[in-house]
Short mmCIF file of C-alpha atoms in Angstrom, two decimals:
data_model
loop_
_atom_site.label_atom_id
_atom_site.label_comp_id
_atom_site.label_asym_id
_atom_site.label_seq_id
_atom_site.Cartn_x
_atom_site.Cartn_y
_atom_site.Cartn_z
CA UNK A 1 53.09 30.78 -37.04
CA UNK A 2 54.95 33.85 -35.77
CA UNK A 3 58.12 33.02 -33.64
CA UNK A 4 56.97 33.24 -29.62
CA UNK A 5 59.04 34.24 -26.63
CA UNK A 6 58.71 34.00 -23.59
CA UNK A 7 59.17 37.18 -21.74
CA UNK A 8 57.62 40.75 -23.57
CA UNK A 9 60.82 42.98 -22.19
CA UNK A 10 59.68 45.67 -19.64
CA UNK A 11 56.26 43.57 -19.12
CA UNK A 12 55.66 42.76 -15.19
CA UNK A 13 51.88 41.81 -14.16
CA UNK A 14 52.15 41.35 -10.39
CA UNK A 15 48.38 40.26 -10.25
CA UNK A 16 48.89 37.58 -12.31
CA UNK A 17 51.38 35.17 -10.83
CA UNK A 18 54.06 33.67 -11.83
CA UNK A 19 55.66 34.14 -15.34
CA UNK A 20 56.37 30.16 -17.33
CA UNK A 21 57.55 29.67 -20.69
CA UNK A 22 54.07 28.76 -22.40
CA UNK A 23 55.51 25.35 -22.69
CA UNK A 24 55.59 25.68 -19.29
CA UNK A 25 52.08 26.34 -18.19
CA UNK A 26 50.87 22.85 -17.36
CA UNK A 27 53.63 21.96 -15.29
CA UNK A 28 53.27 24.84 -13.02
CA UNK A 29 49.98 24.57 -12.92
CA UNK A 30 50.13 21.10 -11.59
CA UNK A 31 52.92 22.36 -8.99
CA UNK A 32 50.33 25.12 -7.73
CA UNK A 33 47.53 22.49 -7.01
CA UNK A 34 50.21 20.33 -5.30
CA UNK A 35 51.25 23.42 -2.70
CA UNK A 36 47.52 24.08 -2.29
CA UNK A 37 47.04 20.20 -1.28
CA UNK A 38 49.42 20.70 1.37
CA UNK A 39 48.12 24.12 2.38
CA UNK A 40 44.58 22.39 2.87
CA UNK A 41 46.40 19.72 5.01
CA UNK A 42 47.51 22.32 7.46
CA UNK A 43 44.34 24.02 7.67
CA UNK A 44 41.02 24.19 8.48
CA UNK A 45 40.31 25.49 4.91
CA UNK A 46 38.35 23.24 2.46
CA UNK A 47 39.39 23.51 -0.98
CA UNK A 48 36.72 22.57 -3.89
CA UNK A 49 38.13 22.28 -7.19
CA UNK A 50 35.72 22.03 -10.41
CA UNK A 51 35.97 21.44 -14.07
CA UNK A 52 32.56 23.04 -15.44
CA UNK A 53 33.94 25.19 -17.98
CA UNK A 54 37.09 27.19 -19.72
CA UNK A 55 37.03 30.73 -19.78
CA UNK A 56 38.95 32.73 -22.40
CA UNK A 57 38.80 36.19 -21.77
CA UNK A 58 40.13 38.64 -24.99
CA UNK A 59 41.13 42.67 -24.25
CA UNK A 60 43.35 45.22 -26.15
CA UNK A 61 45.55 46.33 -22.95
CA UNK A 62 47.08 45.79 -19.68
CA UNK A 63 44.44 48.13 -17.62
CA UNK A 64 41.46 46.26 -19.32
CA UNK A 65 43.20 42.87 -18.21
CA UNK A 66 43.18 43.76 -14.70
CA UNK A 67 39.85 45.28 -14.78
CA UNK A 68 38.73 41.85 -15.88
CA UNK A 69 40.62 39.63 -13.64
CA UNK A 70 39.31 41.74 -10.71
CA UNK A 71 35.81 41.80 -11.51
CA UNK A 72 35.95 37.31 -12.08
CA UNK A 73 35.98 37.36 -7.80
CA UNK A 74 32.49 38.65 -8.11
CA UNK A 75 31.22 35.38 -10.12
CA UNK A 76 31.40 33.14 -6.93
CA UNK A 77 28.55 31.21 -7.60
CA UNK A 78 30.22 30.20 -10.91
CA UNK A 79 31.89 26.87 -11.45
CA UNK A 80 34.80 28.32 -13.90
CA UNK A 81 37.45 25.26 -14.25
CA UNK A 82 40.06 27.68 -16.05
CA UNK A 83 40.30 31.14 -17.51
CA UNK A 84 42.75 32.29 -20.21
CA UNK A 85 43.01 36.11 -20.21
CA UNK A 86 44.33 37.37 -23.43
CA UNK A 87 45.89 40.40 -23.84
CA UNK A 88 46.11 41.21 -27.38
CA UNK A 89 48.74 43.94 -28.69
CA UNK A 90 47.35 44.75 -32.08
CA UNK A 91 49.70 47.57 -32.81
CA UNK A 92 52.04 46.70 -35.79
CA UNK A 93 54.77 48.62 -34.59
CA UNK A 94 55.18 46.20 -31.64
CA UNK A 95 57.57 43.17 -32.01
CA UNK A 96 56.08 39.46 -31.91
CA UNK A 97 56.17 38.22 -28.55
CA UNK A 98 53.99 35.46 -26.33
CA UNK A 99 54.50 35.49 -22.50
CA UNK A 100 52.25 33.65 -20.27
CA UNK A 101 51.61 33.44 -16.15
CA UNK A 102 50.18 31.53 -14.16
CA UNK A 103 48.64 31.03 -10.98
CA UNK A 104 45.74 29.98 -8.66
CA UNK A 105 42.45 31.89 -7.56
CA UNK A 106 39.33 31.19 -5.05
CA UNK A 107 36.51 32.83 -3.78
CA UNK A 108 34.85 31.56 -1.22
CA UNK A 109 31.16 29.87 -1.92
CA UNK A 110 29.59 29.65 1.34
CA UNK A 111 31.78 30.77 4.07
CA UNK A 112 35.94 31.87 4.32
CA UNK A 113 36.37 28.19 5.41
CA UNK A 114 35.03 26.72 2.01
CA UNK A 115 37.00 28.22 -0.82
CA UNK A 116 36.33 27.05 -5.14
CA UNK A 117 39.48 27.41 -6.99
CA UNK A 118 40.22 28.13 -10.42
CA UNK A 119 43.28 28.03 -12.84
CA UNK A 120 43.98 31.49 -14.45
CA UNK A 121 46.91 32.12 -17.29
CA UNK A 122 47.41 35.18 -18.62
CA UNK A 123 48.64 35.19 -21.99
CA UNK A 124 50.20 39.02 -23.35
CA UNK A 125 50.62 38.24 -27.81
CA UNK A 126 51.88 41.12 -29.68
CA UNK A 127 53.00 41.47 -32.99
CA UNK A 128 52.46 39.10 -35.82
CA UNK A 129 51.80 36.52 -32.69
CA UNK A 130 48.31 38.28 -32.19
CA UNK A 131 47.67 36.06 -35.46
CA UNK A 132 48.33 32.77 -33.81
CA UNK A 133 46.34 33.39 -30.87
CA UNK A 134 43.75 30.70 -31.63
CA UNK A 135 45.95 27.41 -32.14
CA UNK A 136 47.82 29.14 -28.73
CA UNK A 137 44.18 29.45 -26.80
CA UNK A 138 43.53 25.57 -27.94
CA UNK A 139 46.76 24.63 -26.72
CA UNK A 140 46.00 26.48 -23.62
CA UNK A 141 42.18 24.94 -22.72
CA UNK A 142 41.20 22.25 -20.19
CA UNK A 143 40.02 19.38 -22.99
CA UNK A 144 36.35 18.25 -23.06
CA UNK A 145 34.77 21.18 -21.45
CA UNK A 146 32.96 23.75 -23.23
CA UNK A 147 34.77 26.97 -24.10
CA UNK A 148 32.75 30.49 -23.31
CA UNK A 149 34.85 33.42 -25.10
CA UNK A 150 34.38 36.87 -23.72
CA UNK A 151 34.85 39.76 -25.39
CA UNK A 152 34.42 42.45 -22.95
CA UNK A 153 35.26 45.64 -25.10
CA UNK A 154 35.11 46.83 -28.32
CA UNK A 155 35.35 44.09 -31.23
CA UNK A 156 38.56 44.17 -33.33
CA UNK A 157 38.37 46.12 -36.83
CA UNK A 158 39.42 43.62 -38.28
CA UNK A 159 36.98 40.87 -38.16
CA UNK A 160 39.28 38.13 -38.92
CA UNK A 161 40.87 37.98 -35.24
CA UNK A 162 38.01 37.83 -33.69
CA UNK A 163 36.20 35.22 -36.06
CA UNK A 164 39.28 32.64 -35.34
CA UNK A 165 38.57 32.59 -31.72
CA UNK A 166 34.91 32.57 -31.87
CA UNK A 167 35.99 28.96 -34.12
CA UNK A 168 37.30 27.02 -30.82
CA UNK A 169 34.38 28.58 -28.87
CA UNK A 170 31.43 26.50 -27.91
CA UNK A 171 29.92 30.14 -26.50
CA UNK A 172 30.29 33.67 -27.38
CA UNK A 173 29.51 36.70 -25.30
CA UNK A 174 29.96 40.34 -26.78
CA UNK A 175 29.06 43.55 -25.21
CA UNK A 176 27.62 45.85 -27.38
CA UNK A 177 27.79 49.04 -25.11
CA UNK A 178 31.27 49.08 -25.87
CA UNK A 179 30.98 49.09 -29.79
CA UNK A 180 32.66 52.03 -31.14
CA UNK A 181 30.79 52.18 -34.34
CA UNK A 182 27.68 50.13 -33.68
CA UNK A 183 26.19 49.87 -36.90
CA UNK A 184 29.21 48.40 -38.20
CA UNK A 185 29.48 45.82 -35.15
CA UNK A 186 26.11 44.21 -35.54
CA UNK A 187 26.91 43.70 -39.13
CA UNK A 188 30.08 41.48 -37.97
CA UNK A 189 28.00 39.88 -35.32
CA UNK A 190 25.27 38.56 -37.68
CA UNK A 191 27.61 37.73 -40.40
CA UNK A 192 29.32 35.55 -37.71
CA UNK A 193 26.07 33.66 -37.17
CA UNK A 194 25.06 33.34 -41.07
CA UNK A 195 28.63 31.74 -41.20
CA UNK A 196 28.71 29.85 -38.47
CA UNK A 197 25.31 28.91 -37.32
CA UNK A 198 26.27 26.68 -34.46
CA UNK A 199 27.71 29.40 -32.88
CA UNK A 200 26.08 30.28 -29.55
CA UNK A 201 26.36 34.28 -29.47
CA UNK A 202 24.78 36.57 -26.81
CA UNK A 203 25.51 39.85 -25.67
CA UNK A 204 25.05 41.79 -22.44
CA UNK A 205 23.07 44.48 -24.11
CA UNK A 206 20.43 42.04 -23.99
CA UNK A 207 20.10 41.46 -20.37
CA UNK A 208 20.16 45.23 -19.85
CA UNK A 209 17.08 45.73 -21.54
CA UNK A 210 15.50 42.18 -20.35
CA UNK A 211 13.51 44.43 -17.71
CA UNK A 212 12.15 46.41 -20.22
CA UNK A 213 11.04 43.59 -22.04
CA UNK A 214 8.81 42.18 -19.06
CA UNK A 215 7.21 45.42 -18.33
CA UNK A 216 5.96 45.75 -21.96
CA UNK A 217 4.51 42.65 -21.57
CA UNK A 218 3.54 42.46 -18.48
CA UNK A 219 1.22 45.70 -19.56
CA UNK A 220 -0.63 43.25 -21.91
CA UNK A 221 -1.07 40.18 -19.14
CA UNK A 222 -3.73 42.91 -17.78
CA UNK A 223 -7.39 41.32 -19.83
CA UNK A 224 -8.89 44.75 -19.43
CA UNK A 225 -5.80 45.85 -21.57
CA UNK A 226 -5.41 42.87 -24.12
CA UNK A 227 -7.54 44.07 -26.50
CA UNK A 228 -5.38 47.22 -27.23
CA UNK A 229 -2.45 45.20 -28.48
CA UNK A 230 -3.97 44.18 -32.17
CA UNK A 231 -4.45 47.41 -32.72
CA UNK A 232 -0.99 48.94 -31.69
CA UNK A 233 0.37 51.37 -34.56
CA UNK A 234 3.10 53.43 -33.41
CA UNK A 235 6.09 52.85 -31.30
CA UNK A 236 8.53 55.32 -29.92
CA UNK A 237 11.80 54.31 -28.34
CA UNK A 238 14.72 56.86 -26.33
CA UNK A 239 17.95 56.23 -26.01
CA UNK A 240 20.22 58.54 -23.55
CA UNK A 241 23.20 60.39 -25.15
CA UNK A 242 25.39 62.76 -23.79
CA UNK A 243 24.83 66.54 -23.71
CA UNK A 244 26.40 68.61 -26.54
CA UNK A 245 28.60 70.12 -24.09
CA UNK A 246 29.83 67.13 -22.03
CA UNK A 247 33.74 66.61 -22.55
CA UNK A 248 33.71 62.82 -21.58
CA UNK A 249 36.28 60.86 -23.74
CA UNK A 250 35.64 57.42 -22.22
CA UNK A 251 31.70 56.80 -23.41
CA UNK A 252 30.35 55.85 -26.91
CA UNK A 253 27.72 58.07 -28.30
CA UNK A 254 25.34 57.47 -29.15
CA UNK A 255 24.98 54.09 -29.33
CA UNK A 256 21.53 52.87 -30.11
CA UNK A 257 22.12 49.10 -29.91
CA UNK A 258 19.76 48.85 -26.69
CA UNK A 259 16.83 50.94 -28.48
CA UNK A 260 17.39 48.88 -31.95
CA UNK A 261 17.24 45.37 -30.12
CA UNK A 262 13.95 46.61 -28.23
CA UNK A 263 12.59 47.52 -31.38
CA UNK A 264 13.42 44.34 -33.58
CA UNK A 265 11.71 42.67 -30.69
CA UNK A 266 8.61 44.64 -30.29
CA UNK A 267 8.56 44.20 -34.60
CA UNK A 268 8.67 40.73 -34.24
CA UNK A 269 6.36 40.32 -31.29
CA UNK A 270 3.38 42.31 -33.06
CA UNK A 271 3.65 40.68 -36.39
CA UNK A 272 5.12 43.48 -38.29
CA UNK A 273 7.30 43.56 -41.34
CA UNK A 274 9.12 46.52 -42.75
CA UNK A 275 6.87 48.38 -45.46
CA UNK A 276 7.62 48.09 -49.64
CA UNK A 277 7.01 51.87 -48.75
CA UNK A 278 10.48 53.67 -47.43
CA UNK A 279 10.08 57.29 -49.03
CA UNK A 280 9.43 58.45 -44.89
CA UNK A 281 11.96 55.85 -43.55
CA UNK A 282 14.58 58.30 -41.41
CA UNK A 283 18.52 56.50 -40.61
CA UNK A 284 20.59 59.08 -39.02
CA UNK A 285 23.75 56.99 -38.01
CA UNK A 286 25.44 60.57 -36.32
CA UNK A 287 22.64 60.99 -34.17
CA UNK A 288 21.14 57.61 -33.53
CA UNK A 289 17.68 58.28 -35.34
CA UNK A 290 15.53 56.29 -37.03
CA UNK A 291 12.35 55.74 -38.42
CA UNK A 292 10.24 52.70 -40.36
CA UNK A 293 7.39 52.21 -42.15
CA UNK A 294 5.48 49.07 -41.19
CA UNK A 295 3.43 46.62 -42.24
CA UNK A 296 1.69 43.94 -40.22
CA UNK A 297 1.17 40.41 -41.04
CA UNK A 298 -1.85 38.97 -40.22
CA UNK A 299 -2.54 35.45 -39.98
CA UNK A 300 -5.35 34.21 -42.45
CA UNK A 301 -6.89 30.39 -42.54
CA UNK A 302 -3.47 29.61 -40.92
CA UNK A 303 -1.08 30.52 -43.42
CA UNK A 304 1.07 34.10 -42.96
CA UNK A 305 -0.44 36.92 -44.56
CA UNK A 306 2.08 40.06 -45.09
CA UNK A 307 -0.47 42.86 -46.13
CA UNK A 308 1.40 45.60 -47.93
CA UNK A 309 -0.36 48.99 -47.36
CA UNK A 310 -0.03 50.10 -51.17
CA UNK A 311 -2.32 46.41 -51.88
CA UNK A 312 -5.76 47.81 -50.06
CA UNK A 313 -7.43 50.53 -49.25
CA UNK A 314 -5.35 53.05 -46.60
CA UNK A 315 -8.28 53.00 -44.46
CA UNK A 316 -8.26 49.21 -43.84
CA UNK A 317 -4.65 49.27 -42.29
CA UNK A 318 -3.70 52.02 -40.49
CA UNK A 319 0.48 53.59 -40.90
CA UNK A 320 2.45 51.75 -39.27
CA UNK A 321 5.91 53.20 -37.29
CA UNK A 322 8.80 52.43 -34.98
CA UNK A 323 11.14 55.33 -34.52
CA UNK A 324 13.67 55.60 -32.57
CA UNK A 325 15.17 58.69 -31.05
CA UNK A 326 17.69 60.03 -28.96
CA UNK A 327 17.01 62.01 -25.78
CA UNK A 328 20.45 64.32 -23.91
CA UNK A 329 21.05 63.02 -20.51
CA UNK A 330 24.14 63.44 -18.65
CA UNK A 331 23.26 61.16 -15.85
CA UNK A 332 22.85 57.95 -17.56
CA UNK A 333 25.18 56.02 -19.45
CA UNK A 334 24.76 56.31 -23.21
CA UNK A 335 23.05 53.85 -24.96
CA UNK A 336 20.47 53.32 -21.67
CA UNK A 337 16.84 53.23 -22.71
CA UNK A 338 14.94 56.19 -21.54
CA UNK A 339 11.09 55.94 -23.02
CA UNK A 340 9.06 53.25 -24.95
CA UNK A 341 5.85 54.13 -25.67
CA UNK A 342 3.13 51.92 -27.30
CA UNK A 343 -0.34 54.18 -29.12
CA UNK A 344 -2.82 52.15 -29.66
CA UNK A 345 -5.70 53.32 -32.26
CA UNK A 346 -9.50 51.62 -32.84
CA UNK A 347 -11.45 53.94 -35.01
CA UNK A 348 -11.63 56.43 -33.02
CA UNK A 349 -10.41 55.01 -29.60
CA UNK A 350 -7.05 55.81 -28.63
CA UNK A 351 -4.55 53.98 -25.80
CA UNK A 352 -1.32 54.32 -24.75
CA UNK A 353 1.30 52.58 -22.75
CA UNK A 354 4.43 54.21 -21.39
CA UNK A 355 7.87 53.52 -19.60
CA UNK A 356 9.52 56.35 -18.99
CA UNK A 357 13.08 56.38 -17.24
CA UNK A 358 12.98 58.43 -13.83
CA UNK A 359 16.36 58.06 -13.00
CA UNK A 360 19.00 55.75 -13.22
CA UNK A 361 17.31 52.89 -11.13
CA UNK A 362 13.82 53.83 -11.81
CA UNK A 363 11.31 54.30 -14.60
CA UNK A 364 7.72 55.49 -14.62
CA UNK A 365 4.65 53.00 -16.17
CA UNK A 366 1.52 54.91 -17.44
CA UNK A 367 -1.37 53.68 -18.75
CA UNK A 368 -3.85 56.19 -21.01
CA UNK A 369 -6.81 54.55 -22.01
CA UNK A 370 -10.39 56.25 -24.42
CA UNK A 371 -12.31 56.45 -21.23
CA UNK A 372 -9.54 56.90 -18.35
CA UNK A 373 -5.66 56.75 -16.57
CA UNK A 374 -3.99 54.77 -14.89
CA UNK A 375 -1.95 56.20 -11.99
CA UNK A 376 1.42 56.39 -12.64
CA UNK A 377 3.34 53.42 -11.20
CA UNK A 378 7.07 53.50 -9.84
CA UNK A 379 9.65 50.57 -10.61
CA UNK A 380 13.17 49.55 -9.93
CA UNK A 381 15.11 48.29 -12.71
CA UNK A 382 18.46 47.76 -11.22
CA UNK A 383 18.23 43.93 -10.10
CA UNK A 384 20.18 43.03 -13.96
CA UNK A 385 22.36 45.64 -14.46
CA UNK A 386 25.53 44.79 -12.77
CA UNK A 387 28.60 42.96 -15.24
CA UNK A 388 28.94 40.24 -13.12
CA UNK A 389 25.48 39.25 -12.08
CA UNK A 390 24.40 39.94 -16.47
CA UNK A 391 27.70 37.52 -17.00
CA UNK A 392 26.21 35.06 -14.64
CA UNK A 393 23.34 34.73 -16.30
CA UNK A 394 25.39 34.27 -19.24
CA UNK A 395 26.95 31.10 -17.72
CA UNK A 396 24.49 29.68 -17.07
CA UNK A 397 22.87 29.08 -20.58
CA UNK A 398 24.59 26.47 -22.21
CA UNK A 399 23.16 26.37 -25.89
CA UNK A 400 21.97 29.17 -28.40
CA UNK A 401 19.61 31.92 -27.36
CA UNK A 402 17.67 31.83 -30.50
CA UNK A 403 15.60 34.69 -29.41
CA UNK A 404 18.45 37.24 -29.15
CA UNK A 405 19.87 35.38 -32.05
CA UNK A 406 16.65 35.97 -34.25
CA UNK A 407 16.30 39.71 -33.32
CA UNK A 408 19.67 40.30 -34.05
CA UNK A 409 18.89 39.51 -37.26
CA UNK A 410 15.83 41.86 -37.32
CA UNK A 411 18.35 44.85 -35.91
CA UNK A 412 20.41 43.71 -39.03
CA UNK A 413 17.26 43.97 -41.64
CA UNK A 414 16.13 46.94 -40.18
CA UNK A 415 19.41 48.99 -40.66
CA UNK A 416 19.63 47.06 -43.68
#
């Protein structure tokens, strides 16, 4: 293990209490709840303390520390027993150093008079200490409570630091709109659950586009419309990027994660499985384009039935798709999902079924059917998008979500 310190010289974080030896931490800690005792004795305040659940928070720099620690006072209705905030200096220029504070935090759960506190530490590891910062995060944790890692920003490039913490995590939440090469990313992130299958990994990605996911079905929950679904052949899928000309240095693009996860769902929903045939198959990694060739499985005397188009006649299945495409938009963040579109084709009767983003809160649903249209219909799709109410959500599941788990795994095949 890499020899710690206790200060980082030139390192003051006013926000996050007092600085302790690491040796130190408990002790203090115990010393804070003490003083707020005897605050609580002198006031009309009541204090609630819980032990749900350890947080450890990991980010690159200072400014992404603080961005974190500020945004935990919007999680109020979470029951967070301790976080560790780790601040890990990855440059290899820096010396090895550990320093650690402490301190106390509430926010209040049903009125200023009733406050929930929580422990926080702030840990800063440069150097060859960045290595060590799993058997320091154990050291660190409240025992016999689970332990939810989140990674907030971009995941390491090298895979190695992050796979150590994800070890001595019971839960795992990534967020993929901050993947600077995504491709790459959801490679790591499904190796990590081949290797580790316990693991319980989610990622906020997936609650952005959990709106999505209802209206598509909720389309189908229609009877009249039901009978279009079997016969669904192409999908089409936008993502928003960022005009040609825009100069902004702080956004990933594009970054097709939400668009691929819709689509690996959609696959998976209908029955489909990618084609044998991939001479048309379009993966344009620069531009966040793709296309497949499909196949659908069909379920026959109750056994699974994958019919490969080059095995019967091309009139008894029709060509299959899913592409996915960028579209420019300056006013949305990249990565946002701007269109899905579901054609439906029976001989010679044609349906289709459309979101198609309005703006940045709403999206338009449209309905085409052989004989008729549906008026357009106007919805909001802003009630999951905030960080803290898609981490709450996060919180509150406690075992795997197989379903993300199992279409990241279909992202993975597809791009593959």
């Amino acid at each position: 293990m890499a020899t710690d310190k206790s200060t980082t010289p030139g390192l003051r974080l006013p926000w996050a209490g007092k600085q302790v030896s690491p040796e130190l931490v408990e002790e203090e800690l115990t010393s804070l709840w003490h003083l707020a005792a005897d605050n609580m004795r002198i006031s009309q305040n009541m204090n609630v303390r819980t032990s749900v659940l350890n947080l450890v928070i990991c980010v690159s720099d200072v400014q992404s520390a603080y961005k974190v620690s500020t945004l935990l006072r919007d999680l109020s209705s979470t029951h967070i027993a301790r976080v560790t905030l780790l601040i890990l200096d990855t440059r290899s220029d820096q010396p090895s150093n550990v320093s650690t504070w402490v301190t106390l935090r509430s926010f209040s759960i049903i009125s200023d008079v009733m406050r929930h506190h929580f422990e926080q530490i702030v840990v800063h590891m440069s150097g060859e200490a960045v290595h060590s910062s799993a058997p320091i995060v154990s050291s660190l944790l409240k025992p016999d409570l689970p332990v939810y890692l989140w990674w907030p920003s971009d995941l390491p490039a090298d895979p190695g630091l992050f796979h150590q913490l994800t070890r001595v995590s019971s839960r795992v939440i990534v967020d993929s709109d901050t993947f600077l090469v995504p491709e790459q990313r959801i490679r790591t992130l499904s190796s990590l659950l081949q290797e580790t299958p316990d693991c319980a990994l989610s990622d906020l990605s997936w609650g952005r586009i959990t709106s999505w996911r209802e209206l598509v079905a909720q389309f189908f929950d229609v009877a009249e419309y039901r009978s279009y679904l079997g016969d669904v052949d192409t999908i089409e899928i936008e993502h928003s990027v960022l005009p040609a000309t825009s100069h902004s240095t702080n956004a990933v693009s594009p970054n097709p994660i939400r668009a691929l996860l819709l689509a690996a769902w959609l696959k998976t929903r209908l029955g489909w499985k990618l084609s044998s045939d991939t001479s048309h198959n379009l993966h344009e990694t620069e531009t966040g384009t793709y296309s497949w060739k499909m196949a659908r499985v069909t379920t026959l005397s109750g056994h699974l039935l994958a019919v490969a188009l080059d095995q019967v006649e091309k009139k008894a299945v029709p060509t299959l798709t899913i592409s996915v495409r960028p579209r420019e938009n300056a006013d949305l963040s990249p990565g946002s999902l701007c269109l899905v579109r579901m054609r439906s084709t029976s001989g010679d009767q044609h349906a289709a079924f459309t979101i198609d983003r309005e703006d940045d809160k709403h999206v338009l649903t449209a309905v085409e059917l052989p004989s008729s249209s549906r008026p357009q219909r106007t919805v909001n799709i802003t009630a999951t998008q905030k960080e803290d109410e898609l981490l709450h959500n996060e919180f509150e599941i406690m075992g795997q979500d197989l379903l993300y788990e199992d279409t990241l795994h279909e992202v993975f095949s597809l791009l593959a």
